[in-house]
Coordinates of C-alpha atoms in Angstrom, one line a residue:
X62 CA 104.8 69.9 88.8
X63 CA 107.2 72.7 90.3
X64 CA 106.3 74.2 93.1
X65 CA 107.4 77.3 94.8
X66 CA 109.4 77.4 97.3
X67 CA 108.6 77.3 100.7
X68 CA 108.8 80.9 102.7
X69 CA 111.0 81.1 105.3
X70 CA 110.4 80.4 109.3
X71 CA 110.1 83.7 111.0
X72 CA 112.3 83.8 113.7
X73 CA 109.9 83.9 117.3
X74 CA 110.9 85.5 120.7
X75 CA 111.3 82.1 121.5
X76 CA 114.0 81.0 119.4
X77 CA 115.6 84.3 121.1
X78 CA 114.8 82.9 124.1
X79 CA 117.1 79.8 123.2
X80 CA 119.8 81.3 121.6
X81 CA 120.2 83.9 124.7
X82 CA 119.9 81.2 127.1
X83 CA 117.1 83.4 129.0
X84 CA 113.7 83.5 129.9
X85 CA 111.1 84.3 127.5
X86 CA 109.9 87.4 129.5
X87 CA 113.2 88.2 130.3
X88 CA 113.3 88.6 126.4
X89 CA 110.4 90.4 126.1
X90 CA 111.2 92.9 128.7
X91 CA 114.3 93.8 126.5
X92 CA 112.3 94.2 123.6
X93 CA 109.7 96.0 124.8
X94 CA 112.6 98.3 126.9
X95 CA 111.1 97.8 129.9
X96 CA 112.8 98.2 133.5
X97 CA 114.8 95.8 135.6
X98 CA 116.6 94.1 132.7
X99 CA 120.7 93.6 134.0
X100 CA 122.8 94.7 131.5
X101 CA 124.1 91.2 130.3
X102 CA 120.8 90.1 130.0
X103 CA 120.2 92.8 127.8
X104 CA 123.6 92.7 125.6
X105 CA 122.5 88.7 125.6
X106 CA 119.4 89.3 124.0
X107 CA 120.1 91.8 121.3
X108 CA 122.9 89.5 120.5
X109 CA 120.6 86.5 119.7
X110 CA 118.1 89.0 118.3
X111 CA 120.9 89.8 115.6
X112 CA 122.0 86.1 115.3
X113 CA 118.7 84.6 114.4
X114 CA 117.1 87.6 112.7
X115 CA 114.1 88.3 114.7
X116 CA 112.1 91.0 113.5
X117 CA 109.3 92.0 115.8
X118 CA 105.5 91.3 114.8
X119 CA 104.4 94.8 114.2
X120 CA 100.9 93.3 113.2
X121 CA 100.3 91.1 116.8
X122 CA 101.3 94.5 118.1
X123 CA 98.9 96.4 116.9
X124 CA 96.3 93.6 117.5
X125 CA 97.6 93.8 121.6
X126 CA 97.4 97.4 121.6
X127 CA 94.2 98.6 118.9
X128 CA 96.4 101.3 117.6
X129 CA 98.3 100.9 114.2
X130 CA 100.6 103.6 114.8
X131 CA 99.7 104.5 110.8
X132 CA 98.0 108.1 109.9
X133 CA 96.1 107.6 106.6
X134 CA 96.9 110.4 103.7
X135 CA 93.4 110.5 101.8
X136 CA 94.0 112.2 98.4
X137 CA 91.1 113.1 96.2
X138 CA 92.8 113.3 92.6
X139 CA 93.7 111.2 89.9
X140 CA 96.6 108.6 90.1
X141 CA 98.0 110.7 87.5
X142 CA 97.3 114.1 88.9
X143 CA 98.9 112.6 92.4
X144 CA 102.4 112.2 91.2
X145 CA 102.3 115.3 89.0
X146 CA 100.7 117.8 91.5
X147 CA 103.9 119.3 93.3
X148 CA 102.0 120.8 95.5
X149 CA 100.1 117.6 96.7
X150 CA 103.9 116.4 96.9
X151 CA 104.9 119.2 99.3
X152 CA 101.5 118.7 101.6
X153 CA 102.8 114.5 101.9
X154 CA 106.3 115.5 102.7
X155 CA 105.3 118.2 104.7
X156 CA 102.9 115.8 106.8
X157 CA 105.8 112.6 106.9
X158 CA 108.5 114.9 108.8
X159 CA 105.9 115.5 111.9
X160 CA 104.8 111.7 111.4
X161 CA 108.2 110.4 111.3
X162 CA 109.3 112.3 114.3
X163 CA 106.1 110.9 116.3
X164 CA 107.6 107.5 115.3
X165 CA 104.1 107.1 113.0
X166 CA 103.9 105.7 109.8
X167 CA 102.1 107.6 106.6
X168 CA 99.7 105.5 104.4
X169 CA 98.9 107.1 100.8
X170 CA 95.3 106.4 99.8
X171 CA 94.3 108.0 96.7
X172 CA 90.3 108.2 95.5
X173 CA 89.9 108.4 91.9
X174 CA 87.0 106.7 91.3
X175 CA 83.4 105.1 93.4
X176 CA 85.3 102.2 94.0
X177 CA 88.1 103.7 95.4
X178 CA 85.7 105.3 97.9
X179 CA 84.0 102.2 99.0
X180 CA 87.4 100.4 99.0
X181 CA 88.7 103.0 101.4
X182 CA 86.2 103.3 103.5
X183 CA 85.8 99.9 104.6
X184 CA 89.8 100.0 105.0
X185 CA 89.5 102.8 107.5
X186 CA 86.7 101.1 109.0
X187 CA 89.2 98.3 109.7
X188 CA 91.0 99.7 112.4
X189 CA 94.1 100.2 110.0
X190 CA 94.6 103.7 110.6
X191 CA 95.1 105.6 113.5
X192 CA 93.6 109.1 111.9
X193 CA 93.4 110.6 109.1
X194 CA 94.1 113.5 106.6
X195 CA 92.2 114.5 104.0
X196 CA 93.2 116.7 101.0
X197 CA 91.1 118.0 98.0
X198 CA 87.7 116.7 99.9
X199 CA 84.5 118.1 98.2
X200 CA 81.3 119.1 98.7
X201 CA 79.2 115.5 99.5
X202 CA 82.5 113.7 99.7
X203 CA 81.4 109.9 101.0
X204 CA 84.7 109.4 102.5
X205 CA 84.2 112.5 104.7
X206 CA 81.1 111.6 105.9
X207 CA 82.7 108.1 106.3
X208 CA 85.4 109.4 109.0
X209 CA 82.6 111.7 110.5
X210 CA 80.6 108.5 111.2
X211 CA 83.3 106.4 112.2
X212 CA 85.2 109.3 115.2
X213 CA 88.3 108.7 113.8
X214 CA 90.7 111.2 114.4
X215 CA 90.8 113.6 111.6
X216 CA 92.2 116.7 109.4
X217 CA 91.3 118.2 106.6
X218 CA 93.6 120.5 104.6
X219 CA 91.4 122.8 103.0
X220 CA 87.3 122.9 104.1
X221 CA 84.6 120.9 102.4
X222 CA 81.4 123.4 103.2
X223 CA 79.0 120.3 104.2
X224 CA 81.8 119.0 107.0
X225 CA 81.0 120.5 110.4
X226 CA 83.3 118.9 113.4
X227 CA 86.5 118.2 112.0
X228 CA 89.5 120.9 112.5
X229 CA 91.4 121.9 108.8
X230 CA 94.1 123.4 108.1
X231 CA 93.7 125.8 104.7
X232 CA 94.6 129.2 103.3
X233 CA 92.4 132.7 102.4
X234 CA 91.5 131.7 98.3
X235 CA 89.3 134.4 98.2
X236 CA 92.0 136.9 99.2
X237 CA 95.2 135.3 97.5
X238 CA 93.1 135.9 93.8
X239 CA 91.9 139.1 94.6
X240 CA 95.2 140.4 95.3
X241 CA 97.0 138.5 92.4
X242 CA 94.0 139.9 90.2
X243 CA 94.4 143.0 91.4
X244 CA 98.1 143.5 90.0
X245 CA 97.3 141.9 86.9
X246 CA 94.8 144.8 86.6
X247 CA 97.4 147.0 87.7
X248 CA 100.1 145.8 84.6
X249 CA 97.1 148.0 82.4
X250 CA 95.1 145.0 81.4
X251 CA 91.3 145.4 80.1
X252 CA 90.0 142.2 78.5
X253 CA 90.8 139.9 81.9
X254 CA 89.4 135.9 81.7
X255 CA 90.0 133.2 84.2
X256 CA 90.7 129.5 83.8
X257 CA 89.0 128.3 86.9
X258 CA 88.9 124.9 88.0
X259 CA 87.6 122.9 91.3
X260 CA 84.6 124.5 91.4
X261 CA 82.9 121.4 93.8
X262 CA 85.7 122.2 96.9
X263 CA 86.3 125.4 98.8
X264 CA 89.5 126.3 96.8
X265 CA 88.1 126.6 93.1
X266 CA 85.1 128.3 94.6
X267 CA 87.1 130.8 96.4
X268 CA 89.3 131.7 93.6
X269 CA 86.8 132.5 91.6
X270 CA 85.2 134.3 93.6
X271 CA 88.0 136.5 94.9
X272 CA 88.8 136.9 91.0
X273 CA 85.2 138.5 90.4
X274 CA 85.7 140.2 93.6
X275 CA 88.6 142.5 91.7
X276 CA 87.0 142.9 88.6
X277 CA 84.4 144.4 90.0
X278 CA 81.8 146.0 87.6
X279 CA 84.1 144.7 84.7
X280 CA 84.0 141.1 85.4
X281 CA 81.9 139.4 82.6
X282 CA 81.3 135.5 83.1
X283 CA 82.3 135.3 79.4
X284 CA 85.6 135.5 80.3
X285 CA 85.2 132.4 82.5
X286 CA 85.9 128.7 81.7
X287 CA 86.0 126.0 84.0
X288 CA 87.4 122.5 84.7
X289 CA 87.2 119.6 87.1
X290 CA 91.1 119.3 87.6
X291 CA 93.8 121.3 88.4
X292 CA 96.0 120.2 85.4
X293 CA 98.4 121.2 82.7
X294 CA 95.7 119.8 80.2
X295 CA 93.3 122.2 81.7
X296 CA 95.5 125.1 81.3
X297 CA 95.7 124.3 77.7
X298 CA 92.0 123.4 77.0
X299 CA 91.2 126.3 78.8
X300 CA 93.3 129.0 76.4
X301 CA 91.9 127.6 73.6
X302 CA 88.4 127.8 75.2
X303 CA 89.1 131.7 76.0
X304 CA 91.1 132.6 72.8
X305 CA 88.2 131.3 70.8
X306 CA 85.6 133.6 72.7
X307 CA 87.5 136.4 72.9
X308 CA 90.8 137.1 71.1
X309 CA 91.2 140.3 72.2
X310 CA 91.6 138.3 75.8
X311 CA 94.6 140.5 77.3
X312 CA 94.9 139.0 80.9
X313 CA 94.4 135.6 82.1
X314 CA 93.9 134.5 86.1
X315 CA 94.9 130.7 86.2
X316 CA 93.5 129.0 89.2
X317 CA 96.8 126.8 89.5
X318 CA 100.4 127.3 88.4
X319 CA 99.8 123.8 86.3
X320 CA 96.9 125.4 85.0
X321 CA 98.7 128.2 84.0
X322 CA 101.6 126.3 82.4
X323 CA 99.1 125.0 80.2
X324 CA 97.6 128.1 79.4
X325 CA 101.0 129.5 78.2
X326 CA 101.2 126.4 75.6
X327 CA 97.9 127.7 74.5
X328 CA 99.4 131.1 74.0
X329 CA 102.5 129.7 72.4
X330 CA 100.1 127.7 70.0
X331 CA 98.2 130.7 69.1
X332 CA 101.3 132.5 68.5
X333 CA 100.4 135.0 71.0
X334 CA 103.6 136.5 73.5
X335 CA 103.4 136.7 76.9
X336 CA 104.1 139.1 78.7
X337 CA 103.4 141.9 75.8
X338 CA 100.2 140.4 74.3
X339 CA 98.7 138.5 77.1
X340 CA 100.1 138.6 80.6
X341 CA 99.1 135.5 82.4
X342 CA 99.3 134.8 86.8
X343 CA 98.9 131.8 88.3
X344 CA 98.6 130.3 92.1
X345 CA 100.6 128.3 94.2
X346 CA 103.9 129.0 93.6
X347 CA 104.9 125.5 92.9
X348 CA 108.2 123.5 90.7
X349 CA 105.7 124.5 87.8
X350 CA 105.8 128.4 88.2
X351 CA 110.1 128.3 87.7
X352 CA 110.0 125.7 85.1
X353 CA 107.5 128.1 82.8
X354 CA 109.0 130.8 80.3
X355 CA 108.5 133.5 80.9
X356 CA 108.6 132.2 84.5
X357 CA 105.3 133.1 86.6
X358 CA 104.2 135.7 88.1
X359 CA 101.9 133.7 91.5
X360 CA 100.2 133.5 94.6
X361 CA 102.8 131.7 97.3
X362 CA 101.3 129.3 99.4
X363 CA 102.8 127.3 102.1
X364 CA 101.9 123.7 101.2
X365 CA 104.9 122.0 103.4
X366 CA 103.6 124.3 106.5
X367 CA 99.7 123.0 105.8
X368 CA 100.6 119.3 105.9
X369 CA 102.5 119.7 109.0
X370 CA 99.7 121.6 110.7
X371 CA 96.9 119.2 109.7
X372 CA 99.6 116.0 111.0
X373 CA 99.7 118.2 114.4
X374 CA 96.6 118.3 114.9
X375 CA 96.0 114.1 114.1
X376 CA 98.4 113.7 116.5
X377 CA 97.3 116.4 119.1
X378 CA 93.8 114.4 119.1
X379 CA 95.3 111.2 119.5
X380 CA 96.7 112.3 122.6
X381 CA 93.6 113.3 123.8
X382 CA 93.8 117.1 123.7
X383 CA 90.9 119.1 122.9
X384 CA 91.3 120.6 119.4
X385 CA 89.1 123.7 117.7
X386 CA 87.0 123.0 115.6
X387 CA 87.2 125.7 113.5
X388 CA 89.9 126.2 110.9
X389 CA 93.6 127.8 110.5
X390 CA 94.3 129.8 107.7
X391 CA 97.8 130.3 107.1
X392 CA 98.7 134.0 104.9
X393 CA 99.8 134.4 101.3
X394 CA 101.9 136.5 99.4
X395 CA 102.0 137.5 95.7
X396 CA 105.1 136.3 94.0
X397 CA 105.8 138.8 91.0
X398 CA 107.6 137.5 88.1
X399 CA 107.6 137.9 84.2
X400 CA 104.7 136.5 83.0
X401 CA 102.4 139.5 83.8

């Protein structure tokens, strides 16, 4: 029978040790760039180091020291969603530059089912992590509650409403749809829907509500549809939804720039033209809001600049600083284009 073959030996500090022709703490103190090393010693060592490819033991590390030097990225959304979402991207990247330059490494975890949940959990309960960040957390989340439990050091972007204790990092919804709304209102529209989504976490909830907030007396929950995801599918499910309970529909308030490139397949189905029979806005101002035609009129907000506030303030705990624990909400602006 064949058989594999057989892994390689990992080169050990002391087979540095005998190369260099030194001391094994001699060795280590080089590694570990410690003082009172002579500069042979130290020219000896990385030369053996090189010679028989010794790779440190980040794991026995770790072990030595209880920290992982790892922050975990906790992402509430479908697999699929998670590489399509630009502006989950844009949070991760933003997050990885003030990781990298703390010399910590970024774990993705993604939660898209029960499962995933428990799975993750008892990883973080392992000691694998450092701290955490949490994105798209709603209301009851387990894995919340989890990191609560466990006082691990912790961010959330955005604010799950039954979550007290943990800083986040988050924009004003409510206000950023109002405004957007607003201007819609303003292009002469009278027959105004939204195609709301996220309803269970703080950012569906306050877009909505800042949407009814600027209709005012007009708004009529008719006009409303709403889905678990923040999707291009929505978008589209959610036109067809609106067109068929009110074709006369003359304004639509997407609750994503996804959603709303969806929506304007709707309209392009229904042969309807946008801007001059339905204007359409959207929110985030991601990759999606240029790649739409017309391109999209939005509501900018800064997802790099969230991600590298919520990895601050990971970091800032781990150093034992005392941290708020009340949230930052970071402004946004209305991006006016030629959908509306």
């Amino acid at each position: 029978m064949a058989t594999g073959a057989a892994r390689p030996r990992r080169a050990t500090i002391h087979d540095v040790a005998a190369e260099a022709g030194l001391s094994r703490g001699t060795v280590s103190r080089v590694i570990n760039a410690e003082r009172y090393v002579s500069d042979d010693a130290r020219v000896a060592v990385e030369a053996a180091i090189a010679k028989v490819g010794y790779v440190r033991n980040t794991a026995a590390r770790n072990l030595k020291t209880q920290q992982s030097h790892a922050i975990g990225l906790i992402v509430h959304e479908p697999h699929s969603l998670f590489l399509e979402d630009p502006v989950i991207g844009a949070i991760l990247l933003g997050t990885n530059a003030i990781l990298s330059e703390a010399d910590y490494q970024l774990v993705s975890l993604v939660i898209d089912s029960d499962r995933d949940s428990d799975r993750v959990a008892e990883y973080l309960s392992g000691g694998f992590v450092d701290g955490v960040i949490i994105i798209s957390a709603r209301s009851g989340d387990p894995i919340a509650h989890a990191v609560v439990k466990l006082g691990i050091p912790a961010a959330f972007v955005g604010h799950p409403p039954d979550i007290e204790g943990i800083p986040f990092i988050g924009i004003d919804n409510f206000a950023g749809a109002k405004a957007i709304t607003e201007r819609l209102l303003a292009t002469g529209r009278r027959r105004v829907g939204m195609i709301a989504s996220a309803l269970d976490r703080d950012s569906g909830q306050d877009r909505l509500a800042g949407f009814r907030a600027a209709l005012g007396d007009a708004f009529d929950p008719s006009l409303v549809v709403d889905y678990p995801l923040y999707s291009h599918g929505t978008g589209l499910s959610g036109m067809r939804e609106l067109l068929s309970r009110a074709p006369d529909i003359d304004g639509v308030f997407a609750a994503s720039d996804s959603i709303a490139a969806g929506a304007l397949d709707g309209l392009r189905e229904a042969g309807r033209h946008v801007p001059d029979d339905v204007g359409i806005v959207g929110f985030d101002d991601s990759a999606w809001a240029l790649r739409c035609q017309p391109t999209l009129s939005t509501v900018r907000q800064p997802a790099d600049a969230l991600g590298r506030l919520a990895a601050e303030r990971v970091l800032s705990q781990l150093r034992g600083e005392q941290v708020p624990d009340s949230g930052t909400l970071l402004p946004t602006s209305i991006v006016w284009r030629d959908s509306a």
